[in-house]
Coordinates of C-alpha atoms and ligand atoms in Angstrom, one line a residue:
X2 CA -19.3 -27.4 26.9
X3 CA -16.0 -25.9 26.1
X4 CA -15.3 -29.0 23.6
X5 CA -18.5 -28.1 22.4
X6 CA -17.9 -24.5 21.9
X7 CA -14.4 -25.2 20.4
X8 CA -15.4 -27.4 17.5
X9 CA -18.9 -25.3 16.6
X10 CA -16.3 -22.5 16.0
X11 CA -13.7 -24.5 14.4
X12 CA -16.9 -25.5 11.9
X13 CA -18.0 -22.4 11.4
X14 CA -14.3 -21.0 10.9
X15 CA -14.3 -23.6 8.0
X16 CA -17.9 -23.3 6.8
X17 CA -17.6 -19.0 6.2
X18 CA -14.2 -19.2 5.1
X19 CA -12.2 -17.6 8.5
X20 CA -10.0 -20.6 8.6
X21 CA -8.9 -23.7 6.8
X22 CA -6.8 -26.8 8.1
X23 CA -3.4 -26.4 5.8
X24 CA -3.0 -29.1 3.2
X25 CA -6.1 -30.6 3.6
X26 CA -6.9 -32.1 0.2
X27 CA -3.3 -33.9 1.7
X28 CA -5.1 -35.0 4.9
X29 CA -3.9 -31.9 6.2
X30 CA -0.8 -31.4 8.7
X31 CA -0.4 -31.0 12.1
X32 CA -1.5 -28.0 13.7
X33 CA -0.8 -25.6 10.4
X34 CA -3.9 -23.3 9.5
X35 CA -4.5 -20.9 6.4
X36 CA -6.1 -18.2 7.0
X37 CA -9.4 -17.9 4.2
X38 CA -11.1 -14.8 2.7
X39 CA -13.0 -14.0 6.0
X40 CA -9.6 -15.1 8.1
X41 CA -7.3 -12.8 6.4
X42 CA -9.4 -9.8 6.5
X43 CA -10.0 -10.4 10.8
X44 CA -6.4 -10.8 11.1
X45 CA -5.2 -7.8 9.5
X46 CA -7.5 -5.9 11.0
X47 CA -6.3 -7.1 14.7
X48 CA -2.7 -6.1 13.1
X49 CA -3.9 -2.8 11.9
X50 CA -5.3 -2.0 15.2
X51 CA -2.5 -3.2 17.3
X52 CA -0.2 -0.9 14.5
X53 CA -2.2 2.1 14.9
X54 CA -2.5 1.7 18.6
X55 CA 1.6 1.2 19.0
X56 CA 2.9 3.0 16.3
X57 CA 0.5 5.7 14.7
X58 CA -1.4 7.3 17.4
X59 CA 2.0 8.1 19.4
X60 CA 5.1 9.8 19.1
X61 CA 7.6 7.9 21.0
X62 CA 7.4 4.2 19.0
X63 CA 8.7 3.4 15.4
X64 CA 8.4 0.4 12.9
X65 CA 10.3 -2.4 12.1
X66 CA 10.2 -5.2 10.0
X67 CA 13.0 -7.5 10.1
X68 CA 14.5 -10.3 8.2
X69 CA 13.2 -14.2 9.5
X70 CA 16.8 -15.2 8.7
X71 CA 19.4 -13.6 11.2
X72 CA 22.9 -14.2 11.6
X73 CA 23.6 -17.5 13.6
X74 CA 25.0 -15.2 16.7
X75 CA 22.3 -13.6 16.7
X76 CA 20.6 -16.6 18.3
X77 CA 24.0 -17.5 20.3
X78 CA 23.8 -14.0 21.8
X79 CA 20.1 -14.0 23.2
X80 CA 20.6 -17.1 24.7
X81 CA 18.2 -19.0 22.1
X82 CA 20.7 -21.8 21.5
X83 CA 21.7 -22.4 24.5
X84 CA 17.9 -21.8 26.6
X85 CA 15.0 -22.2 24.2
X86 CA 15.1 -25.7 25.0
X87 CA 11.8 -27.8 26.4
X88 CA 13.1 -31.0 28.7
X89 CA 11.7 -34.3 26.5
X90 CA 11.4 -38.1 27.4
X91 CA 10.4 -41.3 25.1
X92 CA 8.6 -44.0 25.9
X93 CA 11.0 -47.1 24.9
X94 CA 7.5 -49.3 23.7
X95 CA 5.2 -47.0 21.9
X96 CA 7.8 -44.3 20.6
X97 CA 5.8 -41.4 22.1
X98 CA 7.8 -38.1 22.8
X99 CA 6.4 -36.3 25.4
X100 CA 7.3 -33.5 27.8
X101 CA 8.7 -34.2 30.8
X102 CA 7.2 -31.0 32.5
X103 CA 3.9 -31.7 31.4
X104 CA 3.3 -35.5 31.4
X105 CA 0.1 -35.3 33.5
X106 CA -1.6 -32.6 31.0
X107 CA 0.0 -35.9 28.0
X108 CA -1.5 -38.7 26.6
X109 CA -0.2 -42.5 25.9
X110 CA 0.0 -43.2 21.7
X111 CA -0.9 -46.4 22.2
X112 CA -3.4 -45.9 24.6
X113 CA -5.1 -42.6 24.6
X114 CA -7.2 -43.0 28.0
X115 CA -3.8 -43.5 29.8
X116 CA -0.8 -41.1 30.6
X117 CA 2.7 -41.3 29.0
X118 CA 4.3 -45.0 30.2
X119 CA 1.1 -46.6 31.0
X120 CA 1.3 -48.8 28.2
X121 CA 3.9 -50.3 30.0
X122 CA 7.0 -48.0 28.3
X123 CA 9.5 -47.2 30.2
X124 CA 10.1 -43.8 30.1
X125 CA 14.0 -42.7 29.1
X126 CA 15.5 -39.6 31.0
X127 CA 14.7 -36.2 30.1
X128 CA 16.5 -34.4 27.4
X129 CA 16.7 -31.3 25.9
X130 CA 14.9 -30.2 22.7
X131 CA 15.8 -26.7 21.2
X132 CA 12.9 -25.7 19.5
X133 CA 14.0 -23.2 17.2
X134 CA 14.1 -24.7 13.3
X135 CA 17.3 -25.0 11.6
X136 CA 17.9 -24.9 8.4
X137 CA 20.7 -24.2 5.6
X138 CA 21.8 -21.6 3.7
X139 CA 22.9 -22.3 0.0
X140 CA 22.6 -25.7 -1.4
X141 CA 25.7 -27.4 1.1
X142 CA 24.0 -28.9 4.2
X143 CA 27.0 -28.4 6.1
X144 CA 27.1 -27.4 9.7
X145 CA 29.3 -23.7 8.8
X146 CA 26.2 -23.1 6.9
X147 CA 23.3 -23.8 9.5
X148 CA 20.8 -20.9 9.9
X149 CA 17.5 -20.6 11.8
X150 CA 14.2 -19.0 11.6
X151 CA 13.5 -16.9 14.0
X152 CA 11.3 -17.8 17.0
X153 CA 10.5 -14.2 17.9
X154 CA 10.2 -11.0 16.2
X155 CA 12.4 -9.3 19.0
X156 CA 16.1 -10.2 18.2
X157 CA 15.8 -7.9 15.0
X158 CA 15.0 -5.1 17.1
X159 CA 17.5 -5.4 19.5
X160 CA 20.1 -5.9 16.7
X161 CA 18.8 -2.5 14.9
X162 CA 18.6 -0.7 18.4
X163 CA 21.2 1.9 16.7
X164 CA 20.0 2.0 12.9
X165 CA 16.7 3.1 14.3
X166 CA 17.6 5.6 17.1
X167 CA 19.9 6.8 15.1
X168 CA 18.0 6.9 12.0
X169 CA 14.7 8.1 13.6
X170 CA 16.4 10.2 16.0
X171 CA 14.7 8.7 19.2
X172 CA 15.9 9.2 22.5
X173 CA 15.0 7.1 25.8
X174 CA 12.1 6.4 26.4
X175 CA 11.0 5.2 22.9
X176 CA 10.0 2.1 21.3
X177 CA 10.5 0.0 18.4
X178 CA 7.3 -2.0 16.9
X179 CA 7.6 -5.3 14.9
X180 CA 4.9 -7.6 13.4
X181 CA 6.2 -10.6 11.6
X182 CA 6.4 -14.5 11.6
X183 CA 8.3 -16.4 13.9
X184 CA 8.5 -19.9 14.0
X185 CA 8.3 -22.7 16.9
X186 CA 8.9 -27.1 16.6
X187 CA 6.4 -27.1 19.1
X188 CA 6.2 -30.5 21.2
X189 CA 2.5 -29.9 22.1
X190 CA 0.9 -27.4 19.8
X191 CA -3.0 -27.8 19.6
X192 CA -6.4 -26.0 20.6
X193 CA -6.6 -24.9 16.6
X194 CA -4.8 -21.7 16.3
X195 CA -3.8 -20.9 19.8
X196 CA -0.3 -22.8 19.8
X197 CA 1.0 -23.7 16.4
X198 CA 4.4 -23.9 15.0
X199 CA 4.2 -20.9 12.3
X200 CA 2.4 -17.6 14.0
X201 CA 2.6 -14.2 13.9
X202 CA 3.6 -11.8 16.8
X203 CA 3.2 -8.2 17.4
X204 CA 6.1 -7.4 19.6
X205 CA 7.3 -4.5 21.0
X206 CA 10.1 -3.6 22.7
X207 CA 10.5 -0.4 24.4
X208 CA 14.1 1.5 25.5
X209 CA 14.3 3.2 28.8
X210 CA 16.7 4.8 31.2
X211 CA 17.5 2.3 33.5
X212 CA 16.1 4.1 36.9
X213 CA 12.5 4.3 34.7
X214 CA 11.9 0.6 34.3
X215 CA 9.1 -0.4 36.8
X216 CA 7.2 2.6 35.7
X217 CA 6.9 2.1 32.1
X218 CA 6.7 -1.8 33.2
X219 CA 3.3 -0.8 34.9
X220 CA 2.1 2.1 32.0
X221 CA 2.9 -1.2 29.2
X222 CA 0.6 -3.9 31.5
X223 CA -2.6 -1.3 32.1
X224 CA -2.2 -0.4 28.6
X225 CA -2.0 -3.7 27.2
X226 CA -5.1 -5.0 29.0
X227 CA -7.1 -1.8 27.7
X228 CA -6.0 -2.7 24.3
X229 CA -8.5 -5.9 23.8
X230 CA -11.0 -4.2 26.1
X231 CA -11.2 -1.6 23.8
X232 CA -11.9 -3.7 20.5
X233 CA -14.6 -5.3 22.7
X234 CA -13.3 -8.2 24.9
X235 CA -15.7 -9.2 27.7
X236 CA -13.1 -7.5 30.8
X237 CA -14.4 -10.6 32.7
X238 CA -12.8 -13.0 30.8
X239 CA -9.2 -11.1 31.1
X240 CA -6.7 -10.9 33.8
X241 CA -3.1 -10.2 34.4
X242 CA -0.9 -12.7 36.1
X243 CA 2.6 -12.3 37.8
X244 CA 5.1 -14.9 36.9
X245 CA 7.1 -16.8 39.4
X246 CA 10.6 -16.2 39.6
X247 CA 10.9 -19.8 38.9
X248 CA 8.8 -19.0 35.6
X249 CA 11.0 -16.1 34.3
X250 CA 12.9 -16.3 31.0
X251 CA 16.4 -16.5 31.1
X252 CA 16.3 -12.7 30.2
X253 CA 13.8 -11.5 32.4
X254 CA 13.6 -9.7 35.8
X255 CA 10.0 -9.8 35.7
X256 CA 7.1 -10.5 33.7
X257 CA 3.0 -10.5 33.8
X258 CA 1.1 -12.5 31.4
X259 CA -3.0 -11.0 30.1
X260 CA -4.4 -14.2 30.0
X261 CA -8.1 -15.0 28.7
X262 CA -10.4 -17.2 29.3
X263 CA -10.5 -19.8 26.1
X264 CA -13.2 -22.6 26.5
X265 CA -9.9 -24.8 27.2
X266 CA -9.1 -22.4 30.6
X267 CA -7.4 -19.4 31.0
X268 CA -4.1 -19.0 29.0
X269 CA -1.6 -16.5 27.7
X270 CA -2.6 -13.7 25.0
X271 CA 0.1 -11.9 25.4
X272 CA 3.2 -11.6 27.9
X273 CA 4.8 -8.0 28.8
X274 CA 8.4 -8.7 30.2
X275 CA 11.0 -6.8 31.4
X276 CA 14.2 -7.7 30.1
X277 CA 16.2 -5.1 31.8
X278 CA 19.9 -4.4 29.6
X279 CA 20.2 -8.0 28.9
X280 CA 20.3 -8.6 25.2
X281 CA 21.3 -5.2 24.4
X282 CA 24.4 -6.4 26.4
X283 CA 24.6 -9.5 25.0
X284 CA 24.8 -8.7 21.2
X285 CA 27.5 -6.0 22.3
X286 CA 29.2 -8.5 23.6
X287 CA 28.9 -11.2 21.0
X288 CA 29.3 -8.7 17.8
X289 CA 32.1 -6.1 19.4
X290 CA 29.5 -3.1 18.3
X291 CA 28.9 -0.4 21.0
X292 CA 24.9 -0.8 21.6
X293 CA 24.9 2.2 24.5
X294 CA 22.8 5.5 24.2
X295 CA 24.5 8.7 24.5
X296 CA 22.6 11.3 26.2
X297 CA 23.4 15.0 24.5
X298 CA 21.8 16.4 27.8
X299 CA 23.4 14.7 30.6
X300 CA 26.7 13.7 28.8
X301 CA 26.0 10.1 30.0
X302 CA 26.4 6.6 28.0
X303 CA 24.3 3.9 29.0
X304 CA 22.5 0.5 28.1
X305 CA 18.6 1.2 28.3
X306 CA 16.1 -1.4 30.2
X307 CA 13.7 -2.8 27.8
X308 CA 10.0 -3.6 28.5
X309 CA 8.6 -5.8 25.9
X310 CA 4.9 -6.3 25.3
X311 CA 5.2 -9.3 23.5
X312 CA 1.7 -10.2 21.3
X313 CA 0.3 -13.3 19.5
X314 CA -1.9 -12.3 16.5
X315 CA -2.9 -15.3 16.3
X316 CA -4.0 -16.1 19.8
X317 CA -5.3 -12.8 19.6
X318 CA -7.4 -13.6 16.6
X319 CA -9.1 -16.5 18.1
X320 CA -9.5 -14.8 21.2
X321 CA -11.6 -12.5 19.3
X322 CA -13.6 -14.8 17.4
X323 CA -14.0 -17.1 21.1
X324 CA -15.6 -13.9 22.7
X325 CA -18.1 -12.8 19.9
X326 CA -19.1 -16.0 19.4
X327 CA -22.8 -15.9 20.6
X328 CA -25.9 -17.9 20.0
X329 CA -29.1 -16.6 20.8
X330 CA -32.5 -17.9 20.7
X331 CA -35.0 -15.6 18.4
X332 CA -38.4 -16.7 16.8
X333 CA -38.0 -20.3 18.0
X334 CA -34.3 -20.4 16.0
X335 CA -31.4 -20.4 17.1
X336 CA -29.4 -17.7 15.7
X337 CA -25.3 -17.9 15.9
X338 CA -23.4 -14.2 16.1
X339 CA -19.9 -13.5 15.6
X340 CA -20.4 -10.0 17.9
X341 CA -17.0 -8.8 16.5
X342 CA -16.1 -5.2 17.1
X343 CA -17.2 -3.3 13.8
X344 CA -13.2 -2.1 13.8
X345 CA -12.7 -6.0 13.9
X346 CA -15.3 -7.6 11.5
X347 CA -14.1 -8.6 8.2
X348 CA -17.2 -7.1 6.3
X349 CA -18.7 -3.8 7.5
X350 CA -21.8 -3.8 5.2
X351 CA -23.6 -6.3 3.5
X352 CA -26.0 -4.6 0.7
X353 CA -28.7 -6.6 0.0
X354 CA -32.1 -6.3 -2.8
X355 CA -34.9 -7.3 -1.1
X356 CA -35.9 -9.2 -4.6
X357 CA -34.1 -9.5 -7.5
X358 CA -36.2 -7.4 -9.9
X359 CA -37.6 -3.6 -10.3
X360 CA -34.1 -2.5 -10.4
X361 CA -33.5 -3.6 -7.0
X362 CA -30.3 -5.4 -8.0
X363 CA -28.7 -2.3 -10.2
X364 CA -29.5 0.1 -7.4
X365 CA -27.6 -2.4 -4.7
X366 CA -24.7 -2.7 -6.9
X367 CA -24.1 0.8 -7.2
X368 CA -24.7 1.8 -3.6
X369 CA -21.9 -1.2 -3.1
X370 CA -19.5 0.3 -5.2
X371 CA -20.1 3.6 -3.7
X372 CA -19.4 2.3 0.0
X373 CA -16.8 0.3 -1.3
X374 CA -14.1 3.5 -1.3
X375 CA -14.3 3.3 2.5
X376 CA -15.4 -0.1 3.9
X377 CA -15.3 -3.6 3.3
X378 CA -18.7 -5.2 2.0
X379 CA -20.1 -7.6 0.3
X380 CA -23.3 -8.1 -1.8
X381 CA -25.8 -10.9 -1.2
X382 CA -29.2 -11.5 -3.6
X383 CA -29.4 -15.3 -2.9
X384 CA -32.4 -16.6 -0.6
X385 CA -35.3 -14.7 1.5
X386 CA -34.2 -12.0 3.4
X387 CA -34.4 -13.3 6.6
X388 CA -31.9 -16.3 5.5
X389 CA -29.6 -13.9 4.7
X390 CA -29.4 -11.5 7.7
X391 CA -28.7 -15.1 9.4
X392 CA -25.9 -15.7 6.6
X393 CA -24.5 -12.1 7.8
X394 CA -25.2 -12.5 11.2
X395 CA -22.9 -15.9 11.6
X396 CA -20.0 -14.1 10.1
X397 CA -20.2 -11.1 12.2
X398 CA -21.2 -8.4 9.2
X399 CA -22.4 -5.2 11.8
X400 CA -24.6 -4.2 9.4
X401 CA -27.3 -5.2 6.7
X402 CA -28.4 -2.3 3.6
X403 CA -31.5 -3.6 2.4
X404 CA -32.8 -2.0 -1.3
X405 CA -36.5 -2.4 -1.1
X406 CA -39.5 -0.8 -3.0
X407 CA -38.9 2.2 -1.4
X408 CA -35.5 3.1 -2.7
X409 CA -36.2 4.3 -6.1
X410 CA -39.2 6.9 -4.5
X411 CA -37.0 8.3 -1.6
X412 CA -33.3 7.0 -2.1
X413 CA -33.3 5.5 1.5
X414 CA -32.4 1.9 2.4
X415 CA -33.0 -0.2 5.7
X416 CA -29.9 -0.7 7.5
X417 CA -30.3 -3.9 10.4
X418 CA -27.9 -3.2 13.1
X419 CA -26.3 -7.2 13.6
X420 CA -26.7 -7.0 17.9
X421 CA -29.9 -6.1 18.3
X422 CA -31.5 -6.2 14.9
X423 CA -33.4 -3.4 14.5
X424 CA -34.3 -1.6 11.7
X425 CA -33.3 2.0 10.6
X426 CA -34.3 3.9 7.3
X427 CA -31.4 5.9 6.1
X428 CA -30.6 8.0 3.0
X429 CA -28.8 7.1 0.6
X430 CA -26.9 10.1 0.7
X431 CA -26.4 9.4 4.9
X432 CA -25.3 6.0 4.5
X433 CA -21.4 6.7 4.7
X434 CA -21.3 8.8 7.6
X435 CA -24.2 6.7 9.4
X436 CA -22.3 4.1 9.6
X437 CA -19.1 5.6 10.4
X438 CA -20.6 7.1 13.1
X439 CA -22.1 3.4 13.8
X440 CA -19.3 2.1 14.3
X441 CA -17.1 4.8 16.3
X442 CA -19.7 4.4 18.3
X443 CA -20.4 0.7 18.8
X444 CA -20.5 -0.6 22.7
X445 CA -20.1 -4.4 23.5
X446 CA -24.0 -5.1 24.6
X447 CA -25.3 -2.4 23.9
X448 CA -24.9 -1.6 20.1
Ligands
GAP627 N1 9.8 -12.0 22.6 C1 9.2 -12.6 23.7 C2 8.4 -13.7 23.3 O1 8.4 -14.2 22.2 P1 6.6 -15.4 24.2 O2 5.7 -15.3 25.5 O3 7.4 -16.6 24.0 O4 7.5 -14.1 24.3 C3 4.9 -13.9 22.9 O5 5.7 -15.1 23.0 C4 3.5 -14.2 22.4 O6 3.6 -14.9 21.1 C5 2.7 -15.2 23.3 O7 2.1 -14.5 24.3 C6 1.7 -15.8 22.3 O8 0.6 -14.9 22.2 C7 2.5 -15.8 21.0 N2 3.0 -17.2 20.8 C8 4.1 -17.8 21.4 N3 4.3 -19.0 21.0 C9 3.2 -19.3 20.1 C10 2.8 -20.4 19.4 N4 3.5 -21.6 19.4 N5 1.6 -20.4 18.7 C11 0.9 -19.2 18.7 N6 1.3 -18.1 19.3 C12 2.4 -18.1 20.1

């Protein structure tokens, strides 16, 4: 079932243009995706709403958007270097590299039904493999000139922590917000876009007085979880989990991951750590620069805490898709869904003539452009009606503007709501704040 699920939706990803595999006409590559027409516009619209939600609608979080190539300390001083490390073994006989925490969840490359060294390998001792990639600035490959790209968005925050408060005059408890890149050598990256080696996060990390941590810990981990139940995640399907103290980061003092439930299990969305003075600290440390807050009102200097609501667009992204996926049965068909929240869906409006005569055509055009100003749509004359609500319906288009007969006597249109498909004349002259109104108001079930 969940195999199943998976590959309908990787097929339909690639059949409406939401994602491609990278390099195919090469045979593709390993777990790299591009993002197509439909893609781009679902991803940016996850990124505006995590922007808005973190940055516009309050007053005590800021943007950021750092460079992907830092200073090498940068990477000494968080601990990358030295930490971000997975422990790897090889099998002597069929060259697999596998990890040595995870060899039950691993399969032999010689013989796929069988786990790491039951081709008959032996299996060398574990070793460690930093995953960050390295690479070299200026045309000398030469160790004094090694660089990396950055494998979270964080560091540059931390590393600005005084150019912004300074800059934006912010004082404890406020926030700095980052989407960007950031780049992994993964060992096992799979289950399509969930764990590749090149993804976007939306992170987040937020300055407080020390004595204030476990309350803004708590605020960042209800708020969080609210954030996908608001653009329409099934609550069901999400949950927070503590981590072990064995499971912490190297900079962490605690840490609760929102995981969902992907047909492959449940897994991490998004993680929300507390990182307490740690790399604040740290880069004093390693640059010499005094990183403490002065407070004007209590005369005090300190090193905030930091929670950190750390975000993967991506995973976020195909969570989204995962959840609206829907097939239904209707007339003896089967109809496929994408029930994407309206905020979400790539195309708000698809105008459609019912035929492509009587001016029917002319008059869709212009009501498109018209819409255009303030929504994404799209305009569709090709096949019978019906084929084309499906057409719109698979890639999650809330709502269908059909120019009929009718038009041209009383300038109305039908407008099909996506969910439940039904029908609604409305006036030309409505149309804009109809669905506006549509869509502020849109409930997962109900709509
Ligand atoms: N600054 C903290 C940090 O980077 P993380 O848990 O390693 O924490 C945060 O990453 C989020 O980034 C994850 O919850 C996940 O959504 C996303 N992420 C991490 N590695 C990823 C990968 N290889 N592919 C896709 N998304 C990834």
């Amino acid at each position: 079932m969940a195999d199943d699920l998976m590959s309908k939706l990787v097929s339909l990803c690639k059949r409406r243009g939401y994602v491609f595999q990278a390099s195919e006409i090469y045979g593709g590559i390993g777990s790299s995706w591009d993002f197509g027409p439909l893609g781009v516009e679902l991803k940016r619209n996850v990124k505006d709403a995590w922007w808005r939600a973190m940055v516009h609608e309050r007053d005590d979080i800021v943007g950021l958007d750092s460079a992907i190539i830092q200073h090498p300390k940068v990477w000494e001083a968080s601990g990358h270097i030295e930490n971000f490390t997975d422990p790897l073994v090889d099998c002597k006989k069929c060259k697999g590299r596998f990890r040595a925490d995870k060899l039950d969840d691993a399969r032999c490359l010689e013989k796929p039904s069988k786990k790491p060294g039951e081709c008959g390998g032996e299996l060398t001792e574990p070793r460690r493999f930093n995953l960050m990639f390295k690479t070299f600035l200026g045309p000398v490959e030469e160790t004094a000139a090694t660089a990396y790209l950055r494998p979270e968005t964080a560091q540059g925050i931390f590393t600005n922590f005084v150019n912004v408060q300074q800059s934006a005059r912010k004082r404890p408890p406020f926030g700095i917000a980052q989407i960007g890149k950031s780049f992994r050598n993964e060992i096992t990256p799979g289950n399509f876009i969930f764990r590749t080696r090149e993804f976007e996060q939306m992170e987040m990390e937020f300055f407080v007085p020390p004595a204030d941590w476990e309350k803004w810990y708590g605020e960042w981990r209800s708020l969080r979880q609210q954030w996908y139940i608001d653009l329409g995640i099934d609550p069901a399907k999400l949950r927070l989990r503590d981590h072990a103290a064995d499971e912490l980061a190297h900079y962490s003092n605690g840490c609760t991951d929102i995981e969902f439930l992907f047909p492959f299990g449940w897994s991490e969305l998004e993680g929300i750590a507390s990182r307490t003075d740690f790399d604040l600290k740290r880069h004093a440390q390693w640059s010499g620069k005094d990183l403490q807050y002065f407070d004007e009102q209590t005369k005090e200097h300190y090193v905030p805490y930091v929670i950190e609501p750390a975000a993967g667009c991506d995973r976020a992204t195909l969570a989204f898709l995962v959840d609206a996926y829907t097939e239904e049965q209707v007339e003896g068909e089967t109809r496929v869904v994408m029930k994407l929240h309206p905020r979400l869906a790539p195309v708000k409006a698809a105008i459609l003539p019912l035929v492509k005569k009587d001016g029917m055509p002319e008059r869709a055009h212009a009501i498109e452009k018209a819409l255009r100003q303030r929504f994404t749509t799209s305009y569709d004359e090709a096949g019978a009606i019906g084929r084309r609500y499906r057409r719109n319906d698979e890639v999650g288009t809330p709502f269908c503007l059909t120019v009929d007969g009718q038009t041209k006597d009383d300038q109305s249109v039908t407008v099909r709501a996506r969910d439940t498909m039904r029908q609604e004349r409305v006036a030309e002259a409505q149309l804009e704040n109809y669905l506006a109104a549509q869509m502020a108001n849109w409930k997962r079930g109900v709509s």
